[in-house]
């Protein structure tokens, strides 16, 4: 009887081990597939601008020196410069992602939301070049605890996308306010092209784009929302996306109370 019990125990143990090993292998295989897809994607993303750049350089190299007017020369230089910038943006975003993945997240310090948004606001208004109407409602007393560089990059990614995917004449409203539970919400709403429901869950995947050529033309790398989502996670925040195709989108970062600084802090007693 004891022998039978022992045998049964052994059999169960064996099965459990097998289950564990199978799970480990599946996970390894999944990681390996993700890694392979990522390398393939990066290579593909770099190859396109490189092909254009090398093509232009070859053409220019093989032309007689006086074959182009000054304007034509500037035109080709600008085209090549743009391709260089595409690659620069891609490499910058890849470096950001890899830093986010390797560096441990830190407590950080309390940052005032209005100062956090000062530079992104200037940048996005200059990117829009007067083509959009902006409305800003940022609580000047609100503070978020975290990494200033990361948070600035997250808030700025959502603003840049709003401009990229909103045609001329559209409105972009930005709010950063406390929520009733003591948390905070940063919300960017646009009246742009919107996103069909079936894309929404996939937007934070690396290189996922609804319309690749539109994103490229607008200077997108396809990594902005992957980066933003990562930064949100490192700050215990949620990235919420709602959108109606043809009407516009809302992207929100929702911070829990633990991340929100005291409003109107009392001056320290001396
Ligand atoms: P990209 O560099 O292509 O903008 P992101 O990761 O920032 O990459 O965004 C992924 C995709 O999500 C974009 O290519 C676009 O299709 C869609 N998207 C992001 N923001 C918006 C928005 N505000 N309105 C419509 N589509 C958007």
Short mmCIF file of C-alpha atoms and ligand atoms in Angstrom, two decimals:
data_model
loop_
_atom_site.label_atom_id
_atom_site.label_comp_id
_atom_site.label_asym_id
_atom_site.label_seq_id
_atom_site.Cartn_x
_atom_site.Cartn_y
_atom_site.Cartn_z
CA UNK A 1 0.00 0.00 0.00
CA UNK A 2 2.81 2.37 0.95
CA UNK A 3 4.55 1.46 -2.27
CA UNK A 4 1.44 2.32 -4.28
CA UNK A 5 1.11 5.66 -2.50
CA UNK A 6 4.75 6.41 -3.21
CA UNK A 7 4.32 5.48 -6.86
CA UNK A 8 1.27 7.71 -7.12
CA UNK A 9 3.16 10.56 -5.53
CA UNK A 10 5.97 10.08 -7.98
CA UNK A 11 3.58 10.03 -10.91
CA UNK A 12 1.91 13.25 -9.74
CA UNK A 13 5.28 14.85 -9.18
CA UNK A 14 6.38 13.86 -12.67
CA UNK A 15 3.25 15.32 -14.20
CA UNK A 16 3.61 18.59 -12.32
CA UNK A 17 7.24 18.89 -13.32
CA UNK A 18 6.31 18.27 -16.92
CA UNK A 19 3.65 20.95 -16.68
CA UNK A 20 6.14 23.41 -15.24
CA UNK A 21 8.74 22.61 -17.87
CA UNK A 22 6.18 22.93 -20.67
CA UNK A 23 5.11 26.30 -19.33
CA UNK A 24 8.75 27.48 -19.17
CA UNK A 25 9.45 26.34 -22.72
CA UNK A 26 6.29 28.02 -24.02
CA UNK A 27 7.30 31.24 -22.34
CA UNK A 28 10.83 31.03 -23.72
CA UNK A 29 9.47 30.38 -27.20
CA UNK A 30 7.15 33.35 -26.90
CA UNK A 31 10.02 35.60 -25.77
CA UNK A 32 12.17 34.35 -28.63
CA UNK A 33 9.41 35.06 -31.17
CA UNK A 34 8.91 38.55 -29.75
CA UNK A 35 12.64 39.21 -29.95
CA UNK A 36 12.85 37.92 -33.51
CA UNK A 37 9.84 40.00 -34.61
CA UNK A 38 11.38 43.03 -32.98
CA UNK A 39 14.72 42.67 -34.76
CA UNK A 40 12.89 42.09 -38.07
CA UNK A 41 10.77 45.19 -37.49
CA UNK A 42 13.73 47.39 -36.60
CA UNK A 43 15.65 46.21 -39.67
CA UNK A 44 12.66 46.87 -41.88
CA UNK A 45 12.07 50.33 -40.40
CA UNK A 46 15.72 51.28 -40.95
CA UNK A 47 15.96 49.78 -44.41
CA UNK A 48 13.30 51.99 -45.95
CA UNK A 49 14.92 55.38 -45.21
CA UNK A 50 18.38 53.94 -45.89
CA UNK A 51 17.34 52.71 -49.34
CA UNK A 52 16.01 56.15 -50.25
CA UNK A 53 19.09 57.88 -48.87
CA UNK A 54 21.60 55.62 -50.63
CA UNK A 55 19.58 55.85 -53.85
CA UNK A 56 19.77 59.64 -53.88
CA UNK A 57 23.45 59.62 -52.98
CA UNK A 58 24.23 57.27 -55.85
CA UNK A 59 22.30 59.39 -58.33
CA UNK A 60 24.07 62.55 -57.17
CA UNK A 61 27.48 60.86 -57.20
CA UNK A 62 27.05 59.71 -60.81
CA UNK A 63 25.80 63.05 -62.12
CA UNK A 64 28.06 65.59 -63.78
CA UNK A 65 28.88 68.29 -61.24
CA UNK A 66 26.95 71.00 -63.09
CA UNK A 67 23.87 68.92 -63.95
CA UNK A 68 21.78 70.36 -61.12
CA UNK A 69 20.70 73.88 -60.40
CA UNK A 70 21.23 75.24 -56.88
CA UNK A 71 17.51 74.80 -56.15
CA UNK A 72 17.53 71.18 -57.36
CA UNK A 73 20.55 70.48 -55.23
CA UNK A 74 18.82 71.93 -52.14
CA UNK A 75 15.72 69.90 -52.97
CA UNK A 76 17.65 66.60 -53.02
CA UNK A 77 19.63 67.56 -49.93
CA UNK A 78 16.38 68.20 -48.07
CA UNK A 79 14.95 64.84 -49.12
CA UNK A 80 18.08 63.09 -47.89
CA UNK A 81 18.14 65.10 -44.69
CA UNK A 82 14.53 64.03 -43.98
CA UNK A 83 15.48 60.37 -44.32
CA UNK A 84 18.36 60.95 -41.91
CA UNK A 85 15.90 62.44 -39.46
CA UNK A 86 13.59 59.43 -39.74
CA UNK A 87 16.51 57.19 -38.76
CA UNK A 88 17.56 59.56 -35.99
CA UNK A 89 14.05 59.54 -34.47
CA UNK A 90 13.90 55.75 -34.69
CA UNK A 91 17.27 55.26 -32.98
CA UNK A 92 16.35 57.81 -30.29
CA UNK A 93 13.07 55.97 -29.54
CA UNK A 94 14.83 52.59 -29.51
CA UNK A 95 17.35 53.91 -27.00
CA UNK A 96 14.55 55.30 -24.85
CA UNK A 97 12.77 51.94 -24.89
CA UNK A 98 15.88 50.02 -24.00
CA UNK A 99 16.69 52.43 -21.14
CA UNK A 100 13.12 52.05 -19.84
CA UNK A 101 13.44 48.29 -19.96
CA UNK A 102 16.78 48.08 -18.20
CA UNK A 103 16.69 50.89 -15.63
CA UNK A 104 14.79 50.21 -12.40
CA UNK A 105 11.93 52.65 -11.87
CA UNK A 106 12.54 55.23 -9.19
CA UNK A 107 10.42 56.96 -6.61
CA UNK A 108 11.39 60.25 -8.22
CA UNK A 109 10.46 63.68 -6.95
CA UNK A 110 7.30 65.76 -6.91
CA UNK A 111 6.99 67.68 -10.16
CA UNK A 112 4.53 70.50 -10.76
CA UNK A 113 2.30 69.59 -13.67
CA UNK A 114 2.34 73.06 -15.17
CA UNK A 115 6.15 73.11 -15.31
CA UNK A 116 6.14 69.54 -16.62
CA UNK A 117 4.00 70.69 -19.53
CA UNK A 118 5.75 74.00 -20.25
CA UNK A 119 8.26 72.70 -22.82
CA UNK A 120 5.98 70.06 -24.43
CA UNK A 121 3.36 72.79 -24.83
CA UNK A 122 5.76 75.11 -26.67
CA UNK A 123 6.98 72.27 -28.85
CA UNK A 124 3.56 71.02 -29.82
CA UNK A 125 2.24 74.50 -30.57
CA UNK A 126 5.20 75.10 -32.83
CA UNK A 127 4.67 71.68 -34.49
CA UNK A 128 1.04 72.61 -35.12
CA UNK A 129 2.15 75.92 -36.67
CA UNK A 130 -1.20 77.58 -36.03
CA UNK A 131 -3.18 74.83 -37.76
CA UNK A 132 -5.02 73.69 -34.61
CA UNK A 133 -6.95 75.31 -31.81
CA UNK A 134 -5.54 74.44 -28.38
CA UNK A 135 -7.25 74.62 -25.03
CA UNK A 136 -5.23 74.06 -21.85
CA UNK A 137 -6.56 73.44 -18.34
CA UNK A 138 -3.72 72.53 -16.03
CA UNK A 139 -4.16 72.69 -12.28
CA UNK A 140 -1.20 74.82 -11.12
CA UNK A 141 -1.22 73.19 -7.66
CA UNK A 142 -1.07 69.64 -8.94
CA UNK A 143 2.13 67.64 -8.55
CA UNK A 144 3.06 64.17 -9.71
CA UNK A 145 5.83 62.11 -8.19
CA UNK A 146 8.14 60.41 -10.64
CA UNK A 147 10.88 60.87 -13.18
CA UNK A 148 10.63 64.27 -14.83
CA UNK A 149 12.29 63.12 -18.06
CA UNK A 150 10.00 60.13 -18.41
CA UNK A 151 6.82 61.99 -17.55
CA UNK A 152 7.72 64.83 -19.92
CA UNK A 153 8.23 62.31 -22.69
CA UNK A 154 4.89 60.58 -21.98
CA UNK A 155 2.82 63.79 -21.89
CA UNK A 156 4.58 65.05 -24.97
CA UNK A 157 4.03 61.84 -26.99
CA UNK A 158 0.27 62.12 -26.53
CA UNK A 159 0.33 65.79 -27.56
CA UNK A 160 2.43 65.10 -30.66
CA UNK A 161 0.05 62.34 -31.74
CA UNK A 162 -2.95 64.62 -31.31
CA UNK A 163 -1.34 67.10 -33.71
CA UNK A 164 -0.17 64.38 -36.12
CA UNK A 165 -3.57 62.75 -36.46
CA UNK A 166 -5.78 65.84 -36.43
CA UNK A 167 -6.31 67.66 -39.71
CA UNK A 168 -5.96 71.42 -39.99
CA UNK A 169 -8.66 73.35 -38.14
CA UNK A 170 -9.16 70.67 -35.48
CA UNK A 171 -9.23 71.25 -31.75
CA UNK A 172 -6.89 69.73 -29.16
CA UNK A 173 -7.86 70.06 -25.51
CA UNK A 174 -5.51 69.22 -22.71
CA UNK A 175 -6.39 68.89 -19.04
CA UNK A 176 -4.30 67.85 -16.05
CA UNK A 177 -6.47 67.77 -12.97
CA UNK A 178 -7.00 66.04 -9.66
CA UNK A 179 -9.66 63.31 -9.49
CA UNK A 180 -12.17 62.94 -6.63
CA UNK A 181 -10.27 59.93 -5.22
CA UNK A 182 -7.09 61.98 -4.77
CA UNK A 183 -5.44 60.75 -7.95
CA UNK A 184 -4.86 62.78 -11.12
CA UNK A 185 -5.78 62.60 -14.80
CA UNK A 186 -3.88 63.96 -17.76
CA UNK A 187 -6.21 63.98 -20.75
CA UNK A 188 -5.56 64.87 -24.39
CA UNK A 189 -8.65 65.01 -26.59
CA UNK A 190 -8.53 65.71 -30.31
CA UNK A 191 -11.08 66.11 -33.07
CA UNK A 192 -8.89 64.17 -35.47
CA UNK A 193 -9.17 61.11 -37.70
CA UNK A 194 -10.05 58.75 -34.84
CA UNK A 195 -9.27 55.03 -34.57
CA UNK A 196 -11.48 52.03 -35.37
CA UNK A 197 -12.30 49.96 -32.27
CA UNK A 198 -10.41 46.83 -33.35
CA UNK A 199 -7.08 48.71 -33.46
CA UNK A 200 -7.31 50.23 -30.01
CA UNK A 201 -6.00 47.29 -27.98
CA UNK A 202 -2.95 46.96 -30.20
CA UNK A 203 -1.82 50.59 -30.35
CA UNK A 204 0.73 50.21 -27.55
CA UNK A 205 2.52 47.34 -29.34
CA UNK A 206 5.86 48.31 -30.77
CA UNK A 207 5.61 49.44 -34.40
CA UNK A 208 1.85 48.94 -34.53
CA UNK A 209 0.29 51.66 -36.67
CA UNK A 210 -3.16 52.02 -38.14
CA UNK A 211 -1.78 53.66 -41.26
CA UNK A 212 1.92 53.15 -41.75
CA UNK A 213 2.44 55.72 -44.48
CA UNK A 214 0.50 58.39 -42.65
CA UNK A 215 2.54 57.82 -39.50
CA UNK A 216 5.81 57.93 -41.48
CA UNK A 217 4.82 61.07 -43.35
CA UNK A 218 4.07 62.73 -40.01
CA UNK A 219 7.48 61.74 -38.60
CA UNK A 220 6.19 58.86 -36.46
CA UNK A 221 8.32 55.87 -35.50
CA UNK A 222 5.50 53.60 -34.32
CA UNK A 223 7.12 53.45 -30.88
CA UNK A 224 5.58 56.49 -29.17
CA UNK A 225 2.67 54.71 -27.49
CA UNK A 226 4.80 51.69 -26.54
CA UNK A 227 7.11 54.13 -24.75
CA UNK A 228 4.20 56.01 -23.19
CA UNK A 229 2.62 52.81 -21.91
CA UNK A 230 5.93 51.73 -20.41
CA UNK A 231 6.36 55.06 -18.65
CA UNK A 232 2.77 54.88 -17.38
CA UNK A 233 3.45 51.45 -15.88
CA UNK A 234 6.61 52.71 -14.18
CA UNK A 235 4.46 55.39 -12.52
CA UNK A 236 1.61 53.05 -11.50
CA UNK A 237 -0.57 54.88 -14.03
CA UNK A 238 -3.07 53.57 -16.57
CA UNK A 239 -3.10 54.63 -20.20
CA UNK A 240 -6.74 54.87 -21.31
CA UNK A 241 -7.66 55.17 -24.97
CA UNK A 242 -11.10 55.94 -26.35
CA UNK A 243 -11.81 56.90 -29.92
CA UNK A 244 -14.48 57.22 -32.57
CA UNK A 245 -13.40 56.76 -36.16
CA UNK A 246 -13.73 60.01 -38.06
CA UNK A 247 -14.50 62.02 -34.94
CA UNK A 248 -11.48 62.03 -32.70
CA UNK A 249 -9.64 60.38 -29.84
CA UNK A 250 -8.99 60.75 -26.16
CA UNK A 251 -5.80 59.52 -24.54
CA UNK A 252 -5.56 59.71 -20.75
CA UNK A 253 -2.92 58.96 -18.16
CA UNK A 254 -4.56 58.13 -14.85
CA UNK A 255 -2.35 58.44 -11.77
CA UNK A 256 -3.23 56.84 -8.43
CA UNK A 257 -3.35 58.95 -5.22
CA UNK A 258 0.08 57.64 -4.12
CA UNK A 259 1.65 59.43 -7.07
CA UNK A 260 -0.07 62.75 -6.56
CA UNK A 261 1.53 65.53 -4.55
CA UNK A 262 -0.30 67.43 -1.85
CA UNK A 263 -2.37 70.31 -3.17
CA UNK A 264 -1.67 73.69 -1.62
CA UNK A 265 0.86 72.23 0.82
CA UNK A 266 0.98 74.09 4.14
CA UNK A 267 4.21 76.04 4.61
CA UNK A 268 6.59 74.26 6.97
CA UNK A 269 6.47 75.59 10.56
CA UNK A 270 9.71 77.22 11.63
P1 LIG B 1 3.46 56.79 -34.39
O1 LIG B 1 4.88 57.18 -34.30
O2 LIG B 1 3.12 55.99 -35.59
O3 LIG B 1 2.53 57.92 -34.11
P2 LIG B 1 2.55 55.74 -31.84
O4 LIG B 1 3.01 54.54 -31.09
O5 LIG B 1 2.66 57.06 -31.17
O6 LIG B 1 3.33 55.70 -33.20
O7 LIG B 1 1.03 55.51 -32.26
C1 LIG B 1 0.66 54.27 -32.88
C2 LIG B 1 -0.48 54.49 -33.84
O8 LIG B 1 -1.66 54.87 -33.12
C3 LIG B 1 -0.27 55.62 -34.85
O9 LIG B 1 0.46 55.18 -35.96
C4 LIG B 1 -1.70 55.97 -35.21
O10 LIG B 1 -2.19 55.07 -36.18
C5 LIG B 1 -2.46 55.73 -33.90
N1 LIG B 1 -2.69 56.97 -33.14
C6 LIG B 1 -1.98 57.42 -32.08
N2 LIG B 1 -2.49 58.56 -31.60
C7 LIG B 1 -3.56 58.86 -32.35
C8 LIG B 1 -4.53 59.92 -32.36
N3 LIG B 1 -4.47 60.91 -31.47
N4 LIG B 1 -5.50 59.88 -33.31
C9 LIG B 1 -5.56 58.86 -34.21
N5 LIG B 1 -4.68 57.85 -34.27
C10 LIG B 1 -3.69 57.83 -33.36
#
